[in-house]
Every structure is written in C-alpha cells, then in structure tokens.
XYZ file of C-alpha atoms in Angstrom:
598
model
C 72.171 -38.726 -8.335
C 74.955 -36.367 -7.547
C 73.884 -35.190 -4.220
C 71.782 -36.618 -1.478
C 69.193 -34.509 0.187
C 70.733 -32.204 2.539
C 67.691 -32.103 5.012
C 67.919 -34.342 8.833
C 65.013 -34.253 11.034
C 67.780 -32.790 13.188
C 67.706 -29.470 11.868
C 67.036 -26.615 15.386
C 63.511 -26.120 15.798
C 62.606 -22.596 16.451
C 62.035 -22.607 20.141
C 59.748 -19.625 20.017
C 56.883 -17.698 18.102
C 59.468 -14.951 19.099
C 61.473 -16.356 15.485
C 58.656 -14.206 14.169
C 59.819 -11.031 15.469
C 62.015 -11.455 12.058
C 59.039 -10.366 9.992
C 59.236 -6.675 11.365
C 61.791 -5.159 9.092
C 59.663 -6.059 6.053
C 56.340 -4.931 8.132
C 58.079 -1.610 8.798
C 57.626 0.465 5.841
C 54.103 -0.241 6.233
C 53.565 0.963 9.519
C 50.352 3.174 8.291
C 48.454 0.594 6.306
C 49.295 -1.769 9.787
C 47.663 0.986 11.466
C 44.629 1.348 9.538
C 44.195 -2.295 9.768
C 44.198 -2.080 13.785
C 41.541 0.312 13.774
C 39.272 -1.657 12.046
C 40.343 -4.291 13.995
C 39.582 -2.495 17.132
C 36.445 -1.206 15.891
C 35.080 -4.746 14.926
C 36.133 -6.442 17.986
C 34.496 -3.138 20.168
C 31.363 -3.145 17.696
C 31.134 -7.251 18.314
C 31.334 -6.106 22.281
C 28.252 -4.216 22.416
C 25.993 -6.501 20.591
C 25.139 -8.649 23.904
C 23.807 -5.134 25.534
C 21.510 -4.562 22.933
C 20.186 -8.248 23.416
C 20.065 -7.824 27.002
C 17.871 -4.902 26.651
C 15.696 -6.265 24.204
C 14.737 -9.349 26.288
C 14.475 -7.229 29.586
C 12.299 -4.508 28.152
C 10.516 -7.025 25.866
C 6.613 -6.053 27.739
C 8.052 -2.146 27.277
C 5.929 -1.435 24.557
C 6.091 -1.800 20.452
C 8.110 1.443 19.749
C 11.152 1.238 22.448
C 11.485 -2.306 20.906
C 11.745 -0.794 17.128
C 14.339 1.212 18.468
C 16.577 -1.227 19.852
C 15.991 -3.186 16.578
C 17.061 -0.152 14.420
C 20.179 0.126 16.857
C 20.779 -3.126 16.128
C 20.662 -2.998 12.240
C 23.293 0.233 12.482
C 25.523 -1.789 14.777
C 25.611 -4.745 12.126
C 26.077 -2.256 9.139
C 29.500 -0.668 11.198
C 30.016 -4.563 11.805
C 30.005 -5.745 8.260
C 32.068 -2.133 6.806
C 34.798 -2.605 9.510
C 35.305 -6.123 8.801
C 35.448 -5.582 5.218
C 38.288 -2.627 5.807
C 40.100 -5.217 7.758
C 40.149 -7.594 5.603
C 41.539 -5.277 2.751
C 44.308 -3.600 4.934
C 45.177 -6.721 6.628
C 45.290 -9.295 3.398
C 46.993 -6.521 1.158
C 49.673 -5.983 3.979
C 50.261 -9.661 3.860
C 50.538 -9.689 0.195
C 52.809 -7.120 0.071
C 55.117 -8.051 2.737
C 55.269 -11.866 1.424
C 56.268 -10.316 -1.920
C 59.035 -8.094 0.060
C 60.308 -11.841 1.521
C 60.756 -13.204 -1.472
C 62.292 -10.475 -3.620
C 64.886 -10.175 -0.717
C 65.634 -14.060 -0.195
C 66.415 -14.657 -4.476
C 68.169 -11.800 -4.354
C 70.540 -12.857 -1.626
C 70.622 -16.294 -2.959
C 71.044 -15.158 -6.724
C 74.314 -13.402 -5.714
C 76.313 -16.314 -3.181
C 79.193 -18.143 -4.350
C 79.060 -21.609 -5.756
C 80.406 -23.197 -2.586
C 76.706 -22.265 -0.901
C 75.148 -23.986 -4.009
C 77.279 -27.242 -2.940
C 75.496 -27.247 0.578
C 72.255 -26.167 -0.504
C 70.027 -28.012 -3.108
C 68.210 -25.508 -5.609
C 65.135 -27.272 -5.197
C 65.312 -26.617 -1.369
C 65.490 -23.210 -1.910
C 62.692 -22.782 -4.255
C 60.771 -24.921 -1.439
C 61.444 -21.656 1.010
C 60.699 -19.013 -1.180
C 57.140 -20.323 -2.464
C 55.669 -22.753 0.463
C 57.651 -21.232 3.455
C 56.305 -17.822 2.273
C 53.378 -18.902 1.594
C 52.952 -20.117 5.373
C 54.297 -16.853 6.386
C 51.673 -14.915 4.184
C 48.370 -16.953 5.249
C 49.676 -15.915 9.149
C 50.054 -12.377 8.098
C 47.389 -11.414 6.226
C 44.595 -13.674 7.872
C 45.956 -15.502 10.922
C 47.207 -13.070 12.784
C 44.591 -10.222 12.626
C 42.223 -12.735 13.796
C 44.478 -13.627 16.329
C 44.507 -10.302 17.183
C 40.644 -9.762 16.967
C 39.948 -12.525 19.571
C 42.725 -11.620 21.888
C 40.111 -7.749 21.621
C 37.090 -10.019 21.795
C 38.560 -12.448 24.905
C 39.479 -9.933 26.915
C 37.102 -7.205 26.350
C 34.150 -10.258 26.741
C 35.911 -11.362 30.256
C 35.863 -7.350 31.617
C 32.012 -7.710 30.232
C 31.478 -10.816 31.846
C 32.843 -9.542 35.398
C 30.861 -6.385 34.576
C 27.381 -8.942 34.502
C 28.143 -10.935 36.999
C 31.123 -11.504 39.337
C 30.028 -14.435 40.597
C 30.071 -16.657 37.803
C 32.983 -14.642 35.972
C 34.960 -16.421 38.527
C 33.890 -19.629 37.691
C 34.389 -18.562 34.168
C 38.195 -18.233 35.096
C 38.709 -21.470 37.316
C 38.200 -23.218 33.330
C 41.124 -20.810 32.404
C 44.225 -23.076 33.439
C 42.804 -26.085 32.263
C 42.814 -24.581 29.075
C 46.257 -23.338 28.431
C 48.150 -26.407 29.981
C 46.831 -28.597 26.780
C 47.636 -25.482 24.493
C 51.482 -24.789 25.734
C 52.045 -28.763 26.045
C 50.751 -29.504 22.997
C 51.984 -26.279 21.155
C 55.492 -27.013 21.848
C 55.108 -30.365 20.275
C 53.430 -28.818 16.910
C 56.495 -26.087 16.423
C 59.091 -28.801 16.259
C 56.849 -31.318 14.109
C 55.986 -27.836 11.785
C 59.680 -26.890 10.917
C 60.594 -30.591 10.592
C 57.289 -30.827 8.173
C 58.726 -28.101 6.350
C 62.388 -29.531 5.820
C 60.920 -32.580 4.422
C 58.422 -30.599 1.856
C 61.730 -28.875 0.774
C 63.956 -32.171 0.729
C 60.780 -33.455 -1.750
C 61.021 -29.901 -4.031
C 64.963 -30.812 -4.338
C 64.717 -34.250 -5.106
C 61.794 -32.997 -7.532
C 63.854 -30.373 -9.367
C 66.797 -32.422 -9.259
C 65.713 -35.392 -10.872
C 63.409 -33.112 -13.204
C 66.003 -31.641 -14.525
C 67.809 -34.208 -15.829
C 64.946 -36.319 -17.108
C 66.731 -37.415 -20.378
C 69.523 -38.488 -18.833
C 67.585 -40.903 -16.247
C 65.457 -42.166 -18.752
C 68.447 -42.790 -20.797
C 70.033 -45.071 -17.822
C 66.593 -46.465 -16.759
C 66.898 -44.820 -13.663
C 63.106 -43.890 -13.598
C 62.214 -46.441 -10.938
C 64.949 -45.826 -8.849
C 64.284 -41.942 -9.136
C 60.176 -42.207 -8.230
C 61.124 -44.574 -5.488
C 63.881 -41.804 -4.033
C 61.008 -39.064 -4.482
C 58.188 -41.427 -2.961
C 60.446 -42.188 0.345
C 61.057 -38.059 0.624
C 57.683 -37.737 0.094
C 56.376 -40.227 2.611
C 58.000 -39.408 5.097
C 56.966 -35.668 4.812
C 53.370 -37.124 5.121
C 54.070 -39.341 8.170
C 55.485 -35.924 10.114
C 52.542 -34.068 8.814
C 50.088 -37.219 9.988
C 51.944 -36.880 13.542
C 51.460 -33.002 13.387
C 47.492 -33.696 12.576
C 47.151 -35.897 15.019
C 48.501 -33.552 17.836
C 46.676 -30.822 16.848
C 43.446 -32.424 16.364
C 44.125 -34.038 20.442
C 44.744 -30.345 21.249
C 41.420 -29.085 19.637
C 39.350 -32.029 20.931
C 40.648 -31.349 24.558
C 40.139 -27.615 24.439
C 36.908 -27.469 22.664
C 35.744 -30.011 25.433
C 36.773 -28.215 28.632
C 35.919 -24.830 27.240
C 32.193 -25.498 26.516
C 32.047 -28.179 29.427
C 32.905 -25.376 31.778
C 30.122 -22.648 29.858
C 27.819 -25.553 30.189
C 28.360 -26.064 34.329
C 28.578 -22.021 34.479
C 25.556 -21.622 32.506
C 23.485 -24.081 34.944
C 24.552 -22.403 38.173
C 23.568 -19.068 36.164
C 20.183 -20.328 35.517
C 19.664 -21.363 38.887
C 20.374 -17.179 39.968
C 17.566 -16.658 37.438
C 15.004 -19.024 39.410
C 16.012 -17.369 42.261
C 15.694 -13.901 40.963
C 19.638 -13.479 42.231
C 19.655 -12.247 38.405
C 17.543 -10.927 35.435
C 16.905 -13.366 31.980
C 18.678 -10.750 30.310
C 21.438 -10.965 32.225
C 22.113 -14.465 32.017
C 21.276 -13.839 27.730
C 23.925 -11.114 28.297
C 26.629 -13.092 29.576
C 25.931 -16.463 27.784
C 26.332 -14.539 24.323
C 29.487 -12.879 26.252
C 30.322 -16.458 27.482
C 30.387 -18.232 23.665
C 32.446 -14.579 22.722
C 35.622 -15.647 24.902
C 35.214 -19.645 24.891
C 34.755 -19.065 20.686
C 37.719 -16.836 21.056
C 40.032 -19.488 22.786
C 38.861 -22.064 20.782
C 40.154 -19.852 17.698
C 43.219 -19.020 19.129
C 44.408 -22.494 19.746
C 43.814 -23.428 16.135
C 45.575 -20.349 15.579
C 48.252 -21.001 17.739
C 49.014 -23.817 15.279
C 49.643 -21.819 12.292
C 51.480 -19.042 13.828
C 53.595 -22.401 14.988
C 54.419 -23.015 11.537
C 54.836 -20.176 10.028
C 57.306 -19.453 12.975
C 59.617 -22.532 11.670
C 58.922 -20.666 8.274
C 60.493 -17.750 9.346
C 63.429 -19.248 10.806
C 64.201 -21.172 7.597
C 63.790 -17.649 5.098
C 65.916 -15.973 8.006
C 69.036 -18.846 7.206
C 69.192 -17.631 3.311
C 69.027 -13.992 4.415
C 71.507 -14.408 7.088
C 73.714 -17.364 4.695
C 77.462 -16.041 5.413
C 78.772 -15.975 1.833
C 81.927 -17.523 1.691
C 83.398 -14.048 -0.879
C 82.532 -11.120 -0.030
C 83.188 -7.402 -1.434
C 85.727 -5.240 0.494
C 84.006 -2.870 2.395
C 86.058 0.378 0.395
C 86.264 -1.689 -3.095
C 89.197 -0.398 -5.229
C 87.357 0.258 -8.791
C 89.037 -1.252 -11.596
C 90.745 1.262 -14.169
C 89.170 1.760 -17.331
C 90.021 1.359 -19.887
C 91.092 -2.024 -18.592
C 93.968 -3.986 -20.097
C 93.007 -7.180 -19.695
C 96.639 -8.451 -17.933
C 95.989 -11.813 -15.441
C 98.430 -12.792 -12.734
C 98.003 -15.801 -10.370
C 101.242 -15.467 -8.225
C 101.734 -18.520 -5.454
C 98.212 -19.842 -6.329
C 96.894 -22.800 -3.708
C 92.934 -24.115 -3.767
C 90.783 -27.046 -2.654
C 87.308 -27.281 -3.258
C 84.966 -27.455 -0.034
C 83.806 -30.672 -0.717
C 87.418 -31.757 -1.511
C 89.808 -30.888 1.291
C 91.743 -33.642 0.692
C 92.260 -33.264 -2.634
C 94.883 -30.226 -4.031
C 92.743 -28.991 -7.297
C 95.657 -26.182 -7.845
C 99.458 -25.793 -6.020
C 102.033 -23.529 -6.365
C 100.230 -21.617 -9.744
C 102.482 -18.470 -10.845
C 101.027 -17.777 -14.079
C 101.156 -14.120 -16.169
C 98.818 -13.766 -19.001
C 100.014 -10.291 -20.970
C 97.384 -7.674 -22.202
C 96.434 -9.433 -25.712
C 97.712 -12.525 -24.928
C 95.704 -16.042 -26.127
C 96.828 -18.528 -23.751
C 95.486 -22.113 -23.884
C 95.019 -24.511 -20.456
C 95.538 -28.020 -21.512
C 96.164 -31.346 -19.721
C 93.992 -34.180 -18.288
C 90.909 -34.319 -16.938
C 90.648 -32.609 -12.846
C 94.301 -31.580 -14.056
C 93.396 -27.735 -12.566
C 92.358 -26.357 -16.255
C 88.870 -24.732 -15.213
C 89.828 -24.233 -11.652
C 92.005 -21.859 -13.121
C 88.684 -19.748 -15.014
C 86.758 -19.764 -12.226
C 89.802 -18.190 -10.236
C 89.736 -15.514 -12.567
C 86.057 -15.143 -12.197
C 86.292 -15.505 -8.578
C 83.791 -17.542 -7.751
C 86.017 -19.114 -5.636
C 89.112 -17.143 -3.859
C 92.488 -19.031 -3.430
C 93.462 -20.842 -0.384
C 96.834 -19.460 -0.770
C 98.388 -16.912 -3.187
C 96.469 -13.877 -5.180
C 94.888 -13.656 -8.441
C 95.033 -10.099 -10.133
C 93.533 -8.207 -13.341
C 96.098 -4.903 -14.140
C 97.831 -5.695 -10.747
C 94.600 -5.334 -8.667
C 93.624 -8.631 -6.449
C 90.182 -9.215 -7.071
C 89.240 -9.665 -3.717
C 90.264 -5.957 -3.505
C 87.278 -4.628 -5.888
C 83.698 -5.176 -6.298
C 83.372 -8.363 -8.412
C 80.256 -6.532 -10.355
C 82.878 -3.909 -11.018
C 85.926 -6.388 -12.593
C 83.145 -8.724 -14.316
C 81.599 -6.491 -16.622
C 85.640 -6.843 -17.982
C 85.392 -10.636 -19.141
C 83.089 -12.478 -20.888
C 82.833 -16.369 -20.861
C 82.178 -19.287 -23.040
C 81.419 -22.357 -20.894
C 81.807 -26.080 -21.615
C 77.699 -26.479 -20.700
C 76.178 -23.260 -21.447
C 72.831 -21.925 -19.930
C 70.243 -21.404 -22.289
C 67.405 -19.555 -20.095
C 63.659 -20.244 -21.247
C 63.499 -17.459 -23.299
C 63.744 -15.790 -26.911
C 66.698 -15.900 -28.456
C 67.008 -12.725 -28.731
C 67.351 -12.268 -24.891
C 69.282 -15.312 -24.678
C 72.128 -13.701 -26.513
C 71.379 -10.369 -25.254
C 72.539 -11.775 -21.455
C 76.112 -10.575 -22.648
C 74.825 -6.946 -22.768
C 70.995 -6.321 -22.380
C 70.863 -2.979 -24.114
C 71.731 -4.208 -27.055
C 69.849 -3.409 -29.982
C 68.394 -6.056 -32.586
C 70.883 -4.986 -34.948
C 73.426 -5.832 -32.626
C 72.541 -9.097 -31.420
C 71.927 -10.158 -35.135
C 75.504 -8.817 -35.708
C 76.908 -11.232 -32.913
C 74.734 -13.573 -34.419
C 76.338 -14.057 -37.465
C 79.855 -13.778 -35.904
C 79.031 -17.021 -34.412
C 77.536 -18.280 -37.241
C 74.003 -18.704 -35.434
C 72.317 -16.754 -37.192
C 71.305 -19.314 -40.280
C 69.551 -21.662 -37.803
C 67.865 -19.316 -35.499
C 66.292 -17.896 -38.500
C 64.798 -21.143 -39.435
C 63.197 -20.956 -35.806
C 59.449 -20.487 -36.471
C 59.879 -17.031 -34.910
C 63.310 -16.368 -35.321
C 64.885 -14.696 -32.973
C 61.587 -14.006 -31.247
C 61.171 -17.745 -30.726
C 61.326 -19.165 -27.155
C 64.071 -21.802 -26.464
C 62.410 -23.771 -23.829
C 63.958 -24.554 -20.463
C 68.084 -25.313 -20.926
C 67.431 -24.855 -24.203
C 65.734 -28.073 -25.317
C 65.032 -27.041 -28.620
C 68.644 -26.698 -29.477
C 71.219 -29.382 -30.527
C 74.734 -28.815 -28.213
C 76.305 -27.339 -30.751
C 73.734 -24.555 -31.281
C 73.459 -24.037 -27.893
C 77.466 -23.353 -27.754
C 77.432 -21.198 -30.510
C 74.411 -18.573 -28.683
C 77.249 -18.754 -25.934
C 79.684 -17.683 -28.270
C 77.403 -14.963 -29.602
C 76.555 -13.700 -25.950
C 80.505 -13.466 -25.582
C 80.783 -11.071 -28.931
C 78.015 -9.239 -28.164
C 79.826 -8.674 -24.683
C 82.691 -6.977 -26.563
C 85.002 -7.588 -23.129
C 88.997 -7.535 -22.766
C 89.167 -10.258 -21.261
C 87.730 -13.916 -22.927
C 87.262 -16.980 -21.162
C 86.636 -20.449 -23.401
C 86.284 -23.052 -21.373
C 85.797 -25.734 -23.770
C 83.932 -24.341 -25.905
C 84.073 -25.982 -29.169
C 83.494 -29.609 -27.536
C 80.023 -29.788 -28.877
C 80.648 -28.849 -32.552
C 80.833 -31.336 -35.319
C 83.694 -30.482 -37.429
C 82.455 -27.846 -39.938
C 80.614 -26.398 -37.340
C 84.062 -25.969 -35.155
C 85.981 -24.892 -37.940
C 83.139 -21.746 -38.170
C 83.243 -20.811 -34.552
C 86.877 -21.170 -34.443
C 87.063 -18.640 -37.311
C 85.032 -16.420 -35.079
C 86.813 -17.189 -32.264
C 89.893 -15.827 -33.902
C 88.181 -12.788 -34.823
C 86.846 -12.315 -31.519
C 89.905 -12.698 -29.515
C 92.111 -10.249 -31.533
C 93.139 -7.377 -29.298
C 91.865 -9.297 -25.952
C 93.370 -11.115 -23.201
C 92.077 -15.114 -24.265
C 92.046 -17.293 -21.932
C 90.942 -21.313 -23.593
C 90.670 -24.669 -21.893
C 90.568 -27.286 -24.315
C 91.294 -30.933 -24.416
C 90.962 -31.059 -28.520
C 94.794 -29.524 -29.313
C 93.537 -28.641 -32.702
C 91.565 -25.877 -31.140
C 94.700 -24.308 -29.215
C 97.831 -25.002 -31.809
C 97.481 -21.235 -32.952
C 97.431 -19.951 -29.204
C 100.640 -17.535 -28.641
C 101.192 -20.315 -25.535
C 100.487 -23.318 -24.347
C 100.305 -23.848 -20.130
C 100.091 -27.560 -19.828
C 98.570 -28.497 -16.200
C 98.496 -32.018 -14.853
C 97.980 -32.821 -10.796
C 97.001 -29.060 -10.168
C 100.810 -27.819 -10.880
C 101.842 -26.685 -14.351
C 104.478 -28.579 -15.941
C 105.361 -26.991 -18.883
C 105.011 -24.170 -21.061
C 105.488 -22.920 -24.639
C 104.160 -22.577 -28.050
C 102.765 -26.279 -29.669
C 105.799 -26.501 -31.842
C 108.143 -26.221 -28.592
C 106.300 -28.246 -26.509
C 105.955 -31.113 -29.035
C 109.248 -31.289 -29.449
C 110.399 -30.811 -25.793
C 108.155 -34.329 -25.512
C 106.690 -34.673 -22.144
C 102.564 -34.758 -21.391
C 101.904 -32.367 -23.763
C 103.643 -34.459 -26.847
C 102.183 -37.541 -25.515
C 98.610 -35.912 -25.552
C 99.649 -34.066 -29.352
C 100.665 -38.035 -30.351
C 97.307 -39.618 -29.264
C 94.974 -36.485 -30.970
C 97.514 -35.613 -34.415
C 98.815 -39.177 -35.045
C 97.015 -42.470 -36.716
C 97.184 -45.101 -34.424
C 99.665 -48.090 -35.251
C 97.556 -51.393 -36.603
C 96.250 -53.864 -34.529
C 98.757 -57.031 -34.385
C 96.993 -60.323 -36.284
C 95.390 -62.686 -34.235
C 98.282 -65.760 -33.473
C-alpha cells in the first residue's frame, strides 16, 4: 500500500471534558431552542421533586378519610400529566438541537478539509477523515442531544433531592453524605483512565476507516496482484486492536459501575435501617422515612446515571478534540489577507522566474531548481523529459497547490500567492493524466468545468471531445450514472469527459497533463484534433511523454533532474541532439534487428 496508517496510540489525550467547551460556537446560534430545552428540563426535574410529598401525604393521612385521599390521587395524576408533557418537550428541543448542531460540525469540518492543499492530504489518510466526520460526530451528537440533558436533569434531581433530603431529616442526610466521597474517588480515578482509552479507541476506529477506504478503493488493482490476503490481514490487525482498546475501555467502565452502584445502594441500605429504627421509636413518621427513601433512590439513581454518563461525555470529549484538529489544520497556502484580483479579461501569460521546490515528503530530493520559464499569451508549450524529471511539478505550480520553495510563479505578472486562488482558477482549466470521474451522470460529470451550463452546451463539449457517440449508447445517455471513479468507463473514455469538462470550461489558460496516455490510436488522433481546436487562442500548457502528441507545440521545454536543459521547436531540438533527440530516436525510429544467435 502506499501509505501506512498515520494513527499511534501516542496521539494527546484530551486531558479534560473542558475540550468540550469547543462545541459552543456551533451551540450559539441556538441559544433560544437551548433555552426552551432548560425549561423543560427544569420543570421535569422540579415536577420529579415534588412527587415524594405527595406520597408522604398519602401514607400519613391514609385513616383521613376517602375524599382527602381522592384528592391527593387527582394531584397526583396532574403532576404525572406535566411529567410526561415536559419530558416530551425536552426531548424534542434537546434531540433536535443535537441534530442540528452535529449537522453544523460536519458541514464546517468537509468544508475546511475540501479546501487544504495536497501536502495535508499526504499526512492525513481520507479514510481517517471520513472516520471524524461520521463516528466522531456521531459521539458528539448522542452527548448532545441525549447525554447531556440527562446529565443535566440529574445534576436538578441530585441536588434538589439532597436539599429535600436535609429538609426530611438532618440526621440521616448526613449519613447520606459520609457515602458521598466514596463515590467520586472511583468516578475521577477511573474517569481519567476511560478519556485516554476513548480518544485512543477513536484513533484506531479511524486508522480501520483508512485502511478500509484505502484498500477499497483500489480493489482491482489488489486483486490483480493477489494482494487480498495481505490486505484483510492489514485491516484485521487495525481492526483488532481497536477492539482490544475498546475491551480495556469496557472493562474499566464496567469496574467503575460495579463499584459505584455497590457503595451507593450499600450506603441507602445502612441509612435506610438506622431510618427505620427512628420510625420504631417514633423519632420519625412512616411517611417520612417513604419521603426520603423515594428522595434517597432520586440522588443514588442520579449518581449512578451520571457516572455512566460521565463515560460518554469522556468520549465524546476525545471526539471533540479530534473534529477541533481539522478545523484548526494550519493549511500550508493560504490567501493574502487583501488578495489582488486578477484582471479580466485575463491573458493567459505564465512566468516561473528562479523557481526551487521539494515535496514534503521529499526534502531530500530537488523535484524543481533554478526554473525561469515564460509562457507568452497564446503560447502551446509542451513539458517533456523522463519520468520525476519536474514535468507535472511544473502544472501543479501553476495551479498552486503547492507554492515554491524559492522563486515566484505569476499569471499577467501577478504572483499567485498575491490573489485569491478561487479568483486566478476560474482562468485555467485542466486535463489530468488520471482523471476523476465523480459517481454521477454524465451530464454533471462534464458539467464540473462550468455547472451552469446548459444541456446544449455540455452536448456541444461533448462532441468536441468526441464523447458524445459512446455516452449516447449509455442506457440513459447522458442522464446515466457513471459509478464511483467512473467504473463503467474504459480509460480512454474517462480522458475524453476530462477533455470535454476542459471545453466546456472555455478558460485562457489549458493544462494537459498527459492527457492522451489512455487513448488507443484513433481515439488519440480524435482528441488531439480537438485538442488543437481547443487550444487556439489560449495559453497551452502539455506534459507528455508520447512526442507525437507535442511535435506541433510552438516549443518544446525539455526537463530532466528538475532543471530544464533545453529548449526549442522539435525540428531544433532533434537536430541540436541531446535528451530530447535521444527520447525522439527511441519513440520515431524502428529499432535496429536483433543480432543472430552465435
């Protein structure tokens, strides 16, 4: 595979539920649908309060008579209606806040991600990312819209039941709180434990989504090599080991349940006894003691909720902290601050004056040196040389998707890291050697190079790239879905919906970066025809290994070691000898005969 997993169990752990604090400016906007769902929240928690009263009185006025016990049963039945209304109006503000918020996160983390430079995409694996936007928010949403208002509700319930517990009876209120400590050591011990095993848990479910995608998406190719073994045995290590750290993080929790659940209701149980000795000795009424056990299972339930909840609001914590690393990713390019705007009409001139660049990954390695390089308004200038010689380096300069070490690269005598590169890209279009086909008609495959297009249009660009015969055998035309990367078309078609994307662009400036390697020979000879056609009038820019593509260009830069080393028309070139006549020998001439065997 070409890249390992970039996850280590060594990754910072968030070192507090503070990380969650991050949440607030998506909660903002919805500050009155938060408040809404307090108040229900309030009002449940206060309405769950004043049940025990009504039982007290009941069972101390049970000999009171038939009628005063009807009313306390009506009471009752009112209090339960308010009960089940406000906890349905929670429910709805809190779960729709959640859903909405979740859906803020992830609009706001693709579209971050969807705009950094390829050098974040060499650090990052895409499958990684996908991991954070759909289980980390997922986490984050289950917290929001559930875990957290019931959080909230039996923080109400705890400490509005221990005021009504002191208000019963002091005495054993005291007791109640002597159970208190014993408690929370087990739940911050323990909790601290179950934050770091929660974002490590998480790193390894992404490092199994990027292992996933990667080797998904390239299933041809490892079936072609027999590399499915080796592939399911990558994923099942990723995956196993994600298990073992989520075993560990089961484990702890379930010791910190089991310990809390036991002291809490072993401490009710000894408070209960000394309560029911009060009763014998009339130090208290029966409805009382029914009064303050109800209160009693109130705050123990409570704290036996919050500790499970405690776990959750653990992980989505290390959830948080992962989403906030892809909003806060430094980009390596950025805009300028005041962008200069690039002059229209634009004339489609390229400069690369003192150009030096090494890729990230690379340092060691020069990809481009010393580049001075003018491409005139119009021009058709073809990058050839060897293989890693610098050829589509060179496009992706003039793309910027990377910026240059050294030296500037200009369109009409503007650096582009001077201007908005939204602004100076609507001004080129681009062929590439693998072109992305997107699951999706054809139609809006080829509209990419300028969605408002009409059909008319795109059938127009179409034909210029001679694509239009076989996407109207499609069994929808161009209505018919492609599939993911385009599986349904051979290379050659899927070039040639490039090349139509790039007409229907219409831009001054065209960028072919190998793009008639896929063609069989009739099929080049058509695109190459529209090629023509299409560059007339524009600044072309081709990389091509296949000379026969480039012979007509009005000059030939020939790159080799990241430097150029000569230029000229084909004519001049050949007959200056050098690379570019060696290379012209090997493609234009027959080789000599093989010498007999002696």
């Amino acid at each position: 595979m070409a890249r390992g997993t970039t996850i280590t169990t060594d990754r910072p752990t968030s070192k507090r539920v503070g990380a969650l604090r991050a949440l607030w400016p998506f909660v903002r906007p919805y500050r009155a649908q938060m408040a809404l769902a307090l108040i229900a929240l309030a009002a449940t928690s206060a309405i769950s309060l004043i049940l025990p009263l009504a039982v007290r009185r009941v069972v101390d006025n049970f000999d009171d008579g038939a009628g005063l016990l009807d009313e306390y049963f009506g009471a009752a039945l009112v209090i339960v209606a308010a009960l089940a209304l406000g906890t349905a109006a929670r429910y709805y503000f809190v779960t729709r806040l959640g859903e909405r918020v979740v859906a803020d996160i992830r609009k706001a983390v693709f579209a971050r991600v969807v705009t950094l430079s390829p050098a974040f995409f060499e650090r990052v694996m895409t499958g990684e990312i996908l991991s954070r936007i759909t289980t980390d928010t997922t986490l984050i949403q289950s917290v929001i819209g559930s875990s957290l208002s019931i959080a909230l509700r039996n923080m109400l319930i705890l400490s509005g039941g221990l005021a009504m517990l002191a208000f019963t009876s002091v005495k054993l209120m005291g007791l109640v709180l002597l159970i208190v400590p014993a408690i929370l050591v087990p739940i911050i011990v323990l909790g601290r434990r179950l934050r770091g095993l929660s974002r490590v848990g998480q790193d390894w479910i992404a490092a199994s989504s990027g292992a996933a995608s990667e080797t998904l998406l390239a299933a041809q190719t490892v079936q072609a090599f027999t590399h499915e073994s080796r592939s399911i045995a990558r994923f099942d290590d990723v995956t196993e080991r994600s298990f073992d750290v989520a075993l560990t993080r089961i484990r702890t929790r379930a010791l910190m349940t089991a310990i809390v659940i036991f002291l809490i209701f072993a401490g009710v149980i000894g408070v209960l006894w000394i309560g029911a000795r009060d009763v014998r000795t009339g130090a208290m009424t029966a409805g009382q003691l029914v009064q303050f056990v109800i209160y009693a299972i109130l705050v123990a339930s409570s704290t036996g909720a919050l500790s499970e909840i405690w776990g959750e609001v653990q992980r989505a914590a290390g959830a948080t902290e992962r989403l906030g690393e892809l909003l806060a990713a430094e980009d390596a390019l950025t805009d300028p601050a005041l962008p200069i705007a690039l002059p229209r009409p634009v004339r489609g001139q390229i400069a690369l004056r003192g150009v030096a660049f090494r890729y990230p990954t690379r340092p060691d390695v020069s990809a481009l040196e010393g580049i001075d390089l003018t491409i005139r308004p119009g021009e058709t200038v073809a990058l050839v040389g060897p293989s890693g010689a610098g050829k589509t380096t060179v496009i992706q300069l003039i793309q910027r998707f990377w910026d240059p070490a050294a030296g500037q690269v200009m369109l009409d005598d503007i650096d582009l890291r001077a201007m908005r590169r939204d602004d100076f890209r609507q001004a080129i279009a681009l062929v590439p050697q693998d072109p992305v086909i997107f699951a999706a008609s054809a139609l809006d495959n080829i509209r990419l190079g300028r969605p408002d297009a009409s059909p008319v249009e795109v059938q127009a660009a179409a034909r210029a790239a001679h694509a239009h015969d076989f996407i109207g055998a499609l069994p929808q035309g161009y209505d018919t879905p492609l599939g993911e990367r385009g599986v349904m078309l051979s290379g050659g078609q899927r070039q040639r919906i490039a090349i139509a994307r790039a007409i229907l662009r219409d831009a001054p400036v065209l960028l072919l970066d190998e793009a008639t390697s896929a063609l069989d020979a009739e099929s080049e000879s058509l695109v190459q025809a529209a090629v023509a056609r299409l560059s007339e009038g524009r600044t072309t820019v081709v990389v091509a290994h296949r000379l026969a593509t480039v012979k007509k260009a009005d000059r030939i830069v020939v790159f080799d070691g990241g430097r150029i080393v000569a230029q000229g028309t084909h004519d001049v070139l050949v007959a200056e000898g050098g690379l570019y006549a060696r290379l012209a020998r090997m493609q234009f001439t027959d080789m000599a005969p093989m010498p007999e065997p002696a």
